[in-house]
PDB file of C-alpha atoms in Angstrom:
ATOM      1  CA  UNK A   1       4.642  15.276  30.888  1.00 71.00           C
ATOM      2  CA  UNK A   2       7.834  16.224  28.503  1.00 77.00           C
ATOM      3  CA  UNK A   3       6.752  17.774  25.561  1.00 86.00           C
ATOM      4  CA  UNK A   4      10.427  17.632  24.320  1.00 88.00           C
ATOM      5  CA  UNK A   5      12.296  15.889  21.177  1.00 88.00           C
ATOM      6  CA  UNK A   6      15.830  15.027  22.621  1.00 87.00           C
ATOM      7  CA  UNK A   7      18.740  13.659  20.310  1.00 89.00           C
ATOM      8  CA  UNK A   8      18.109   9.967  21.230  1.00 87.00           C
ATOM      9  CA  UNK A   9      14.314   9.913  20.055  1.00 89.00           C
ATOM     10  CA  UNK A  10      15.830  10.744  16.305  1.00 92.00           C
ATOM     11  CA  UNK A  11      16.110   8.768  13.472  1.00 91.00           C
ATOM     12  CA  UNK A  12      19.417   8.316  12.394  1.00 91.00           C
ATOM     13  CA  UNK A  13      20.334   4.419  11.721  1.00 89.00           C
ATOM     14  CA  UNK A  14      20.321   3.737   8.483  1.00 92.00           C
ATOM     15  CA  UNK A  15      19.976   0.056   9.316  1.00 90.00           C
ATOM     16  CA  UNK A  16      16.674   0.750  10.445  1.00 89.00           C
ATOM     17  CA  UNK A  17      15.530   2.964   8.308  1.00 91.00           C
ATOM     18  CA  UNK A  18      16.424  -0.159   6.076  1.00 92.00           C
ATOM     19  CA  UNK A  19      13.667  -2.289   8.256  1.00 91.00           C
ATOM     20  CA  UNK A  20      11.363   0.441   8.360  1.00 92.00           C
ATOM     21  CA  UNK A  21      10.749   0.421   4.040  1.00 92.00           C
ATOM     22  CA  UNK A  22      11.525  -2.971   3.870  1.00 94.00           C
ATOM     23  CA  UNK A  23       9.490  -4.897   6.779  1.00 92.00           C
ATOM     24  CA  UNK A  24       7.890  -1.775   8.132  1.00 92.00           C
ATOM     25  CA  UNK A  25       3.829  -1.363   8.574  1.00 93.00           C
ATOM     26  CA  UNK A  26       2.135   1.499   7.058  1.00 94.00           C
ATOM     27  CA  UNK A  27      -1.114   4.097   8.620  1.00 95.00           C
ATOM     28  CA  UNK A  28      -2.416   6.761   6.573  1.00 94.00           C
ATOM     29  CA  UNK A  29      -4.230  10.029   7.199  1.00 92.00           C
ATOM     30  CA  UNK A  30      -3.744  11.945   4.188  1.00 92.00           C
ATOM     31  CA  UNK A  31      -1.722  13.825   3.587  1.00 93.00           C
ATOM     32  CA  UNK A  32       0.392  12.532   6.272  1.00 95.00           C
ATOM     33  CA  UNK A  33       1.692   8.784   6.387  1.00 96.00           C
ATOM     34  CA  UNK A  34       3.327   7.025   9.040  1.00 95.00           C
ATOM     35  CA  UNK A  35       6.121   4.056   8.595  1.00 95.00           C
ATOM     36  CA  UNK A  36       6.107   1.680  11.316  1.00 93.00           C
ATOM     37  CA  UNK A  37       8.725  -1.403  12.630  1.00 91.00           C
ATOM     38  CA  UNK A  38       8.636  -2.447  16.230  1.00 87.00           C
ATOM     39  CA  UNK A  39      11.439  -4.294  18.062  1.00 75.00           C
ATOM     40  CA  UNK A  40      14.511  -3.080  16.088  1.00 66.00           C
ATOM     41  CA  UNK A  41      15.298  -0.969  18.912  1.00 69.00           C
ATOM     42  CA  UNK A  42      17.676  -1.639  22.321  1.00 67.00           C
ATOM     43  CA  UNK A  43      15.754  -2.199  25.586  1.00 66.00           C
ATOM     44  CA  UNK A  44      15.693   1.739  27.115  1.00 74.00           C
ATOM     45  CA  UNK A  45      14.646   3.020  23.699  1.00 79.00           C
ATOM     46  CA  UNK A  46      10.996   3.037  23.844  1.00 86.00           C
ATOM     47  CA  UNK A  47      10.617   5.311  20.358  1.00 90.00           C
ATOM     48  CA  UNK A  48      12.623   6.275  17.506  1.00 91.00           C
ATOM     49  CA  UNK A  49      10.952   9.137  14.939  1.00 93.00           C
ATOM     50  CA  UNK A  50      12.642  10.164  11.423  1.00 94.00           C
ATOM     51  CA  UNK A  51      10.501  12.928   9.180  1.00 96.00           C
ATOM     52  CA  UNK A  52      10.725  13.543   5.514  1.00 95.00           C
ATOM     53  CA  UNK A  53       8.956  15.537   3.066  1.00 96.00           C
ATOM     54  CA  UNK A  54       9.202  14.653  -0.460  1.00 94.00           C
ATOM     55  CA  UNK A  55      11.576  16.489  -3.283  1.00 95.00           C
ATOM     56  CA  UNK A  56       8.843  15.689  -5.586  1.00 95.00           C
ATOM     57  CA  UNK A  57       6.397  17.748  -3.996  1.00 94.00           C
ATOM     58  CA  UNK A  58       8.648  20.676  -2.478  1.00 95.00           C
ATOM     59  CA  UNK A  59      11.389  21.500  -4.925  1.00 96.00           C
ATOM     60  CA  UNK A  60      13.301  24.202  -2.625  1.00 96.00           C
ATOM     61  CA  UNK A  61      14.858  22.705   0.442  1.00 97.00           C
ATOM     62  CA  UNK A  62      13.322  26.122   2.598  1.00 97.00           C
ATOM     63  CA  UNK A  63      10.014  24.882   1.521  1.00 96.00           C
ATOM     64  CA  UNK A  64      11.090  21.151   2.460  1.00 96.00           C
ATOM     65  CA  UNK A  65      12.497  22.407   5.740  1.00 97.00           C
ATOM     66  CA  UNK A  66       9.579  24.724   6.612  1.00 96.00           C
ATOM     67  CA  UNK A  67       7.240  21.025   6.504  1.00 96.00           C
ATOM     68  CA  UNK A  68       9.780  19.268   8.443  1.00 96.00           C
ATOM     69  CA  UNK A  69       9.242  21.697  10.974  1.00 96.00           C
ATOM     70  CA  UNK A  70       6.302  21.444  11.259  1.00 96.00           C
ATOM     71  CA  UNK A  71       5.843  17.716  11.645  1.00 96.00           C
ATOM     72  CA  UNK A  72       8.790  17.571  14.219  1.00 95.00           C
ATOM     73  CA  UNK A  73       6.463  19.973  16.481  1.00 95.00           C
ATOM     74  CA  UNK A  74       3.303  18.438  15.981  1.00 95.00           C
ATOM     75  CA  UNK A  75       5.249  14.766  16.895  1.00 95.00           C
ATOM     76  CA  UNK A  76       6.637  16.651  19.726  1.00 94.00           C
ATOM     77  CA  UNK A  77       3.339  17.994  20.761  1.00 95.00           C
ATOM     78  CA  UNK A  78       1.497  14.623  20.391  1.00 94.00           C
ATOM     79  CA  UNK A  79       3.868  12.125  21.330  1.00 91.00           C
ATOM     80  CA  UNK A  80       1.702  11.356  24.013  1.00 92.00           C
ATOM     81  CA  UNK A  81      -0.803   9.745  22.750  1.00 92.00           C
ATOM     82  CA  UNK A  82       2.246   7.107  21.334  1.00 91.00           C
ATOM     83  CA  UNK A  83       3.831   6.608  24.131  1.00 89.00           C
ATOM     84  CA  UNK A  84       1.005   6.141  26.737  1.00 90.00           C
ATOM     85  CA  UNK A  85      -0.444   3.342  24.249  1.00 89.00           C
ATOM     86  CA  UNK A  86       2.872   1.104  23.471  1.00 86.00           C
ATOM     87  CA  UNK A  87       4.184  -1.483  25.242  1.00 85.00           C
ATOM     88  CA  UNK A  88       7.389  -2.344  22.762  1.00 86.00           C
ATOM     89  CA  UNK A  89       9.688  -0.018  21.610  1.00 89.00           C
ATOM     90  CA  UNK A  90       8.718   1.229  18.061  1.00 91.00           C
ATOM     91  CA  UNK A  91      10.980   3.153  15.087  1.00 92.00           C
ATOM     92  CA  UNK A  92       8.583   5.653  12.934  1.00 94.00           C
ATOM     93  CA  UNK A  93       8.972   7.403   9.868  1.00 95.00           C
ATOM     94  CA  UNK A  94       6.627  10.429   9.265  1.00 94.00           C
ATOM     95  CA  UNK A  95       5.851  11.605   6.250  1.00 96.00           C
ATOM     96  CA  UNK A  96       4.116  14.547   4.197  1.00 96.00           C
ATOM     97  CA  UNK A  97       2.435  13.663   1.119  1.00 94.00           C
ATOM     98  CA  UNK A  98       0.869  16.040  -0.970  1.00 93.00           C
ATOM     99  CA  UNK A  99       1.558  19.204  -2.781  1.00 95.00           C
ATOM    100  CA  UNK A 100      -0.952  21.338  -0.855  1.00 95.00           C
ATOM    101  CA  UNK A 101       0.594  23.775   1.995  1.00 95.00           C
ATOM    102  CA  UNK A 102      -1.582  22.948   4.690  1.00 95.00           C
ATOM    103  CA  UNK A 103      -1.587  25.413   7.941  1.00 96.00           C
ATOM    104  CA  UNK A 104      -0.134  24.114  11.518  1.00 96.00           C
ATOM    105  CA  UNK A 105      -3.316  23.945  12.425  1.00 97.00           C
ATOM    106  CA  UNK A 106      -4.677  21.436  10.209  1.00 96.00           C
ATOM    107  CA  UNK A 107      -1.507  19.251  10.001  1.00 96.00           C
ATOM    108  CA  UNK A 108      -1.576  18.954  13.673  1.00 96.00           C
ATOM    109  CA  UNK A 109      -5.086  17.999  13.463  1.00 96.00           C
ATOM    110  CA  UNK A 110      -4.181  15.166  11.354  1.00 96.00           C
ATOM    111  CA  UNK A 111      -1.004  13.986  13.325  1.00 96.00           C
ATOM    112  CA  UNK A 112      -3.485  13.398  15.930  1.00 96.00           C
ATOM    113  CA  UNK A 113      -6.093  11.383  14.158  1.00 96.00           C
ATOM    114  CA  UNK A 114      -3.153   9.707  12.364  1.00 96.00           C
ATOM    115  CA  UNK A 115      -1.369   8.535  15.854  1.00 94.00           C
ATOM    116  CA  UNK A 116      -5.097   7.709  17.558  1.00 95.00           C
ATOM    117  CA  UNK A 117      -5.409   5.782  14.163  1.00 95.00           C
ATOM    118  CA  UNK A 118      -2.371   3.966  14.915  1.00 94.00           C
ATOM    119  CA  UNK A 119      -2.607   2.979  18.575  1.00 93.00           C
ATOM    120  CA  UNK A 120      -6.240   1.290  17.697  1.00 93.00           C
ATOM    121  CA  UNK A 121      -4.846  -0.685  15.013  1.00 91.00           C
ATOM    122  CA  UNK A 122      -1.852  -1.140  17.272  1.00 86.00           C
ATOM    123  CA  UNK A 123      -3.662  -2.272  20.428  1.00 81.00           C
ATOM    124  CA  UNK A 124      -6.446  -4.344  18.724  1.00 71.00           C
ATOM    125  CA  UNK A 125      -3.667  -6.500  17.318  1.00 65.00           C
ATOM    126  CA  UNK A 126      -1.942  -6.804  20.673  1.00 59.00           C
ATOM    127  CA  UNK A 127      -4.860  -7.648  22.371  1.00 61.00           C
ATOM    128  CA  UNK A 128      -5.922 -10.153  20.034  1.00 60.00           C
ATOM    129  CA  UNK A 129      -2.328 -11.632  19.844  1.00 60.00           C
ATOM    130  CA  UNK A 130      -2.372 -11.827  23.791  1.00 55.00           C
ATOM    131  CA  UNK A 131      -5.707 -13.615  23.427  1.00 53.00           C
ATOM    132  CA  UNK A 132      -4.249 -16.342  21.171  1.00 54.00           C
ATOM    133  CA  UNK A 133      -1.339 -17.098  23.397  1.00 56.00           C
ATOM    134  CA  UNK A 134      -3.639 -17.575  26.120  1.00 51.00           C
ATOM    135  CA  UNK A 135      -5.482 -20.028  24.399  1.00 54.00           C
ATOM    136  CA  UNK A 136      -2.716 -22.231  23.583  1.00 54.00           C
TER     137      UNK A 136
END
C-alpha cells in the first residue's frame, strides 16, 4: 500500500472546484467536513483531494498552514479506506471547521470516522442504485 500524496491526486481545477460547491454532496464529522462530486474526473484519475481551512477561524496564514498540514497527512494516512471502497473516480474537498486547535491525534481520529462515514453512505446508495437497474 502507498501511503503517498503525489501531484496528480491534488486539487487544482478550478472548474471542478466549481462542481464540487455547486453540485457537490456534503458528509460531516465535526469539525471536519467533506465536499464530494463524482465523475468530473478523466478515466485513470480515480481521486482528486483539495484542503482548506477557513480565514474566519485562523486569521494568520502559519496557523492556516499548520491545519492544512495536518489534514493533508491524515488524507494521506487514510486514503485507504477511500480508495478500497470506490468504484468511480471522485473529486473531494476537505475542510476544517471550527475555531478549536484540535491535536493530530484527534483530527485523525475524525478523518477516519468521517471517510468510514462516507463510504457507507457511498456504497448503500450504489448498491441500492445497482438494485434498481436490475429490476428494470
Amino acid at each position: 500500500m502507498s501511503f503517498n500524496y503525489p501531484k496528480n491526486e491534488k486539487l487544482k481545477s478550478k472548474i471542478t472546484i466549481g462542481l464540487l460547491f455547486s453540485e457537490g454532496k456534503s458528509v460531516s464529522k465535526y469539525p471536519l467536513r467533506l465536499v464530494y462530486h463524482s465523475g468530473s474526473l478523466s478515466e485513470n484519475e480515480k481521486i482528486k483531494m483539495g484542503v482548506s481551512v477557513s480565514k474566519k477561524y485562523f486569521k494568520k496564514a502559519v496557523d492556516r498552514n499548520r491545519f492544512k498540514r495536518i489534514l493533508r497527512e491524515t488524507y494521506r494516512l487514510n486514503k485507504h479506506i477511500l480508495l478500497d471502497n470506490l468504484d468511480k473516480p471522485y473529486a473531494f474537498m476537505f475542510f476544517y471547521q471550527t475555531k478549536e486547535r484540535l491535536s493530530y491525534e484527534e483530527i485523525n481520529t475524525k478523518t477516519i470516522q468521517l471517510f468510514e462515514k462516507f463510504v457507507a453512505q457511498n456504497t448503500s446508495k450504489e448498491s441500492s442504485e445497482k438494485k434498481d437497474d436490475s429490476l428494470k
